[in-house]
Coordinates of C-alpha atoms in Angstrom, one line a residue:
Chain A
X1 CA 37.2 -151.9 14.3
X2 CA 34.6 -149.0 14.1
X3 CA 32.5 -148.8 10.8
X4 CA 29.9 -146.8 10.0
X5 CA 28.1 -147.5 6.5
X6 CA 25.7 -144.7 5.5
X7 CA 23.1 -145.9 2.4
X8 CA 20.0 -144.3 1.0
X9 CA 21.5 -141.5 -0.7
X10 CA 20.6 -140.4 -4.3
X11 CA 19.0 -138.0 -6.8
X12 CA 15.7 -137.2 -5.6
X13 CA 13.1 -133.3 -6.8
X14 CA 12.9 -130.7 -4.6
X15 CA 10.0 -131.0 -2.0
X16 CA 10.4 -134.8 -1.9
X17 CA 11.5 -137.1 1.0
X18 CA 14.2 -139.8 1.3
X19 CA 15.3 -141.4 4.2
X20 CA 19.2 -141.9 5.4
X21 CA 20.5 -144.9 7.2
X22 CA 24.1 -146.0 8.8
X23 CA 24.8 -149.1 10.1
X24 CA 27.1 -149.6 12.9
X25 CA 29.9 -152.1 13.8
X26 CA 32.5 -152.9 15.7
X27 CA 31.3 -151.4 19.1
X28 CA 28.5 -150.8 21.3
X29 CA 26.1 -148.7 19.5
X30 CA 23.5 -148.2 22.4
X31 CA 26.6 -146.3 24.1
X32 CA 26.9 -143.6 21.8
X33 CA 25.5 -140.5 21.1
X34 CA 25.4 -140.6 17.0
X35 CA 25.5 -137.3 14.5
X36 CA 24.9 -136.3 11.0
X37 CA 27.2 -133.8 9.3
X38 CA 26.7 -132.8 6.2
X39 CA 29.6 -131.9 3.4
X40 CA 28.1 -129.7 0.0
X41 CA 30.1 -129.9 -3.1
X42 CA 33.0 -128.3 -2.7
X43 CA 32.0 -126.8 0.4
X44 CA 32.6 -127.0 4.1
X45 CA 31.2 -129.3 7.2
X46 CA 27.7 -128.9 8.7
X47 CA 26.3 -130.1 11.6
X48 CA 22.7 -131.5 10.8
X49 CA 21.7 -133.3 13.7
X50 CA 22.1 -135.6 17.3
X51 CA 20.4 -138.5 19.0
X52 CA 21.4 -139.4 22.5
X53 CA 23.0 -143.0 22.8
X54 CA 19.0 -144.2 24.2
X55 CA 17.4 -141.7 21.5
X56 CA 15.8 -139.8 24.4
X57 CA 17.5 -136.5 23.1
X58 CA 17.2 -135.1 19.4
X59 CA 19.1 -131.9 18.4
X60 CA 18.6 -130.2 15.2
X61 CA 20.5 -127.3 13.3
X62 CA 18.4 -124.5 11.9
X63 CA 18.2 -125.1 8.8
X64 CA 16.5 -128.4 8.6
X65 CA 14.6 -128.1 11.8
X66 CA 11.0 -129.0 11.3
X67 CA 12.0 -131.1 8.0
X68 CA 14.6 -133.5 9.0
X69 CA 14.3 -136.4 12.0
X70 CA 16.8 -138.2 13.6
X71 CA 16.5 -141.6 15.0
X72 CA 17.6 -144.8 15.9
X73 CA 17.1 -148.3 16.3
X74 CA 19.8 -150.0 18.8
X75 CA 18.5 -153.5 18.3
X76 CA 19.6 -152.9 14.8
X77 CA 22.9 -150.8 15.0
X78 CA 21.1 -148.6 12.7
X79 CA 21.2 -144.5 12.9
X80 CA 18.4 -142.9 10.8
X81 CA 18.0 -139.0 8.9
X82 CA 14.3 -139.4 7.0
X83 CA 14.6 -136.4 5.3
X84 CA 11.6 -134.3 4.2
X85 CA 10.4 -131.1 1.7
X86 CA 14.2 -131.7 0.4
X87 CA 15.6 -128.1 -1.1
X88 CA 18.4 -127.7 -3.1
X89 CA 20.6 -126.5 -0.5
X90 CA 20.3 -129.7 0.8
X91 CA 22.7 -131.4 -1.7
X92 CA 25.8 -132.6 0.2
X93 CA 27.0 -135.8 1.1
X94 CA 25.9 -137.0 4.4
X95 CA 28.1 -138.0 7.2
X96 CA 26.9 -140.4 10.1
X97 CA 29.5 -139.7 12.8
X98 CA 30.4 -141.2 16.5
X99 CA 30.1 -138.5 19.3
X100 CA 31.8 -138.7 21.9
X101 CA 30.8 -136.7 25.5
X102 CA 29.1 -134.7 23.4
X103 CA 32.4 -132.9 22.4
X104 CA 34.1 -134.1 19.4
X105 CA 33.4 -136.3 16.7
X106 CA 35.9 -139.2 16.9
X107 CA 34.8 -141.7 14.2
X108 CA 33.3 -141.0 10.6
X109 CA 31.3 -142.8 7.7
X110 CA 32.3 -142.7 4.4
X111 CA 29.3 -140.5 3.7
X112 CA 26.4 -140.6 1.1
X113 CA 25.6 -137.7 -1.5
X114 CA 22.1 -136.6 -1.5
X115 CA 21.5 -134.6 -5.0
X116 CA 18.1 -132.6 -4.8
X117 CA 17.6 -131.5 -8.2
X118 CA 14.7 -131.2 -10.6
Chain B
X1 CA 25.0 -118.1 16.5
X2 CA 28.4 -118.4 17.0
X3 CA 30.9 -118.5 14.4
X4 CA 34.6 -119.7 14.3
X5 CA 36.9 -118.3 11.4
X6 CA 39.8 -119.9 10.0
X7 CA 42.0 -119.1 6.9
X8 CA 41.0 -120.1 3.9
X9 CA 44.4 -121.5 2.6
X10 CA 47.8 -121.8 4.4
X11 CA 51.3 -122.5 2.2
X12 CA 53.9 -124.4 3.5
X13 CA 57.2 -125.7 2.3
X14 CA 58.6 -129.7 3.3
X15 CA 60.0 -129.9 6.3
X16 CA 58.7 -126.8 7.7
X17 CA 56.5 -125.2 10.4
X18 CA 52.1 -125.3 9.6
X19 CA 50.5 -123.1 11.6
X20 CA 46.3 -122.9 11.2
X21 CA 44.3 -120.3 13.3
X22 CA 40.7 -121.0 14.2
X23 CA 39.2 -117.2 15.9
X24 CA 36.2 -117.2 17.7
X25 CA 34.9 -115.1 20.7
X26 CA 36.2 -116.6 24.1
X27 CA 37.1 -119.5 22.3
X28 CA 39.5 -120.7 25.6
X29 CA 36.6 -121.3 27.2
X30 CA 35.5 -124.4 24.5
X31 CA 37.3 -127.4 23.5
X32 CA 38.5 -127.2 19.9
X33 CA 38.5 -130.2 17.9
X34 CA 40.9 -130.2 14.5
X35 CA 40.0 -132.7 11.5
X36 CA 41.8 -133.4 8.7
X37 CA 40.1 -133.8 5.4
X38 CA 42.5 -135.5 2.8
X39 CA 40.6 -134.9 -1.4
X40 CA 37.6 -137.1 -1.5
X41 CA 37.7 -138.8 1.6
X42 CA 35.6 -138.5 5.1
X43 CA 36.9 -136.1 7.5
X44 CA 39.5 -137.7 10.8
X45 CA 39.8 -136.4 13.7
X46 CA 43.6 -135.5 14.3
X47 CA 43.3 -133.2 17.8
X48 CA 40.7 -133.4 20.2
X49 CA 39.9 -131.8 23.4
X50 CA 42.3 -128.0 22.6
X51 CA 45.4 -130.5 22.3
X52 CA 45.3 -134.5 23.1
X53 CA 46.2 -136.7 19.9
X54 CA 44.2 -139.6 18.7
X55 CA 46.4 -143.1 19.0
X56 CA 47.5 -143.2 15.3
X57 CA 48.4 -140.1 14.9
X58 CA 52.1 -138.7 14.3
X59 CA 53.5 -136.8 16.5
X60 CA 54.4 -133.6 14.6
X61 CA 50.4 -132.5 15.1
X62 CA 49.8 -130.5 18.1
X63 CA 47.4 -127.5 19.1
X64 CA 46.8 -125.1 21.5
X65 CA 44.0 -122.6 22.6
X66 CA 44.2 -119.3 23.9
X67 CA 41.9 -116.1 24.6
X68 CA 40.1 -116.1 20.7
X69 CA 42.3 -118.2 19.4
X70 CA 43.0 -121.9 18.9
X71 CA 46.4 -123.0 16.4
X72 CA 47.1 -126.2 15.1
X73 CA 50.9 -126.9 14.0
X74 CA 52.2 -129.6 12.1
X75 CA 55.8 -129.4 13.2
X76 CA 58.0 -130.2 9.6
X77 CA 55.5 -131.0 7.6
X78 CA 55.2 -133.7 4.8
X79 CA 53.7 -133.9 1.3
X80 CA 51.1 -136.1 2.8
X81 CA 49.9 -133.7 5.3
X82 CA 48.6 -131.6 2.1
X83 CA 44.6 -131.0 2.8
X84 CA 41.7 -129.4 4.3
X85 CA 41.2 -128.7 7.7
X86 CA 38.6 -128.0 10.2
X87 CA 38.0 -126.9 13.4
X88 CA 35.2 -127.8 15.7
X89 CA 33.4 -126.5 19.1
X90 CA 30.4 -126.7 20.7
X91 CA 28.6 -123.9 21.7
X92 CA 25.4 -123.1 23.7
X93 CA 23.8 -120.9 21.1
X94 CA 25.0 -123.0 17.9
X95 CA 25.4 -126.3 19.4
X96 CA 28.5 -128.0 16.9
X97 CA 30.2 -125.8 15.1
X98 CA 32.5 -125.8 12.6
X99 CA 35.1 -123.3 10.9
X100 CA 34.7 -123.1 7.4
X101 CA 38.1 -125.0 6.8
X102 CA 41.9 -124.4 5.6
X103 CA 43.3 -125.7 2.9
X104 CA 47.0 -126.3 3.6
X105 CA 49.2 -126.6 0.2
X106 CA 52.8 -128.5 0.7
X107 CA 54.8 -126.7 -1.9

């Protein structure tokens, strides 16, 4: 069956870094197209970011263009977000989800919180 | 960027008819995704593509999409069916969007 583990998440200052990962089982990671969404407390979903299935495409919402990356390592079954000049508007928990056609969002991690606070 | 608007809470009794609007302009022209977010848990994906269901789940979700408007109904709804939900689109200006959620009570 599909999993999708996030890890990496925690309490970290504003302006710091901290890097995201989610490993993948139970299919063939090379053949997806991979997202993070992000949750806030209380709050609705985001869309943060995309990475083609061969991570020759990256996609980025406005709000963490220019700070956040997206990447991935298909040898590994391992989707990245490294994270940089954090905010505190970017405290949410963190979603790594399976795209499909570049439509809908068919399978989801369990997610990781990411508290940026001083 | 586009937007797409949904009601913030919807109330229900057991055994009756849900129905949750998601508004956004020309919204027939996109497929509207619908995901269910039950308290504390990761969001699942109940409706995909304006109205095909995922294998697993029951058959009393449907959807539809029309003009601005896309509706999912939960035909006699049960207790467990309480929780938030979200539609989704993609759209050239915006890339994924979603509505900022309904939170159906089952009362």
């Amino acid at each position: 069956q599909v999993q999708l583990e996030e890890s990496g998440g925690g309490v970290v200052q504003p302006g710091r870094s901290l890097r995201l990962s989610c490993a993948a089982s139970g299919f063939t990671f090379s053949s997806f197209g991979m997202h993070w969404v992000r949750q806030p407390p209380g709050k609705g979903l985001e869309w943060v970011a995309v990475i083609w299935y061969d991570g020759s495409h990256e996609y980025y919402a406005d709000s963490v263009k220019g700070r956040f990356t997206i990447s991935r390592d298909n040898s590994k079954n391992t989707l990245y977000l490294q994270m940089e000049t954090l905010r505190a508007e970017d405290t949410a928990v963190y979603y790594c989800v399976r795209d499909v056609e570049m439509t809908y969002f068919d399978f989801w991690g369990q997610g990781t919180l990411v508290t940026v606070s001083s | 960027s586009y937007e797409l608007t949904q009601p913030p809470s919807v109330s229900v009794s057991p055994g009756q008819t849900a129905s949750i609007s998601c508004s956004g302009d020309r919204l027939e022209d996109k497929h509207v995704n619908w995901y269910q977010q039950m308290p504390g848990q990761s969001p699942v994906m109940v409706i995909y593509r304006d109205t095909k269901r995922p294998s697993g789940i029951p058959e009393r979700f449907s959807a539809s999409n029309s003009g601005n408007t896309a509706t999912l109904t939960i035909t006699g709804t049960q207790p467990m069916d309480g929780a938030d939900y979200y539609c989704q689109a993609w759209h050239s200006s915006s890339a994924w969007v979603f509505g900022g959620g309904t939170k159906l009570t089952v009362l």
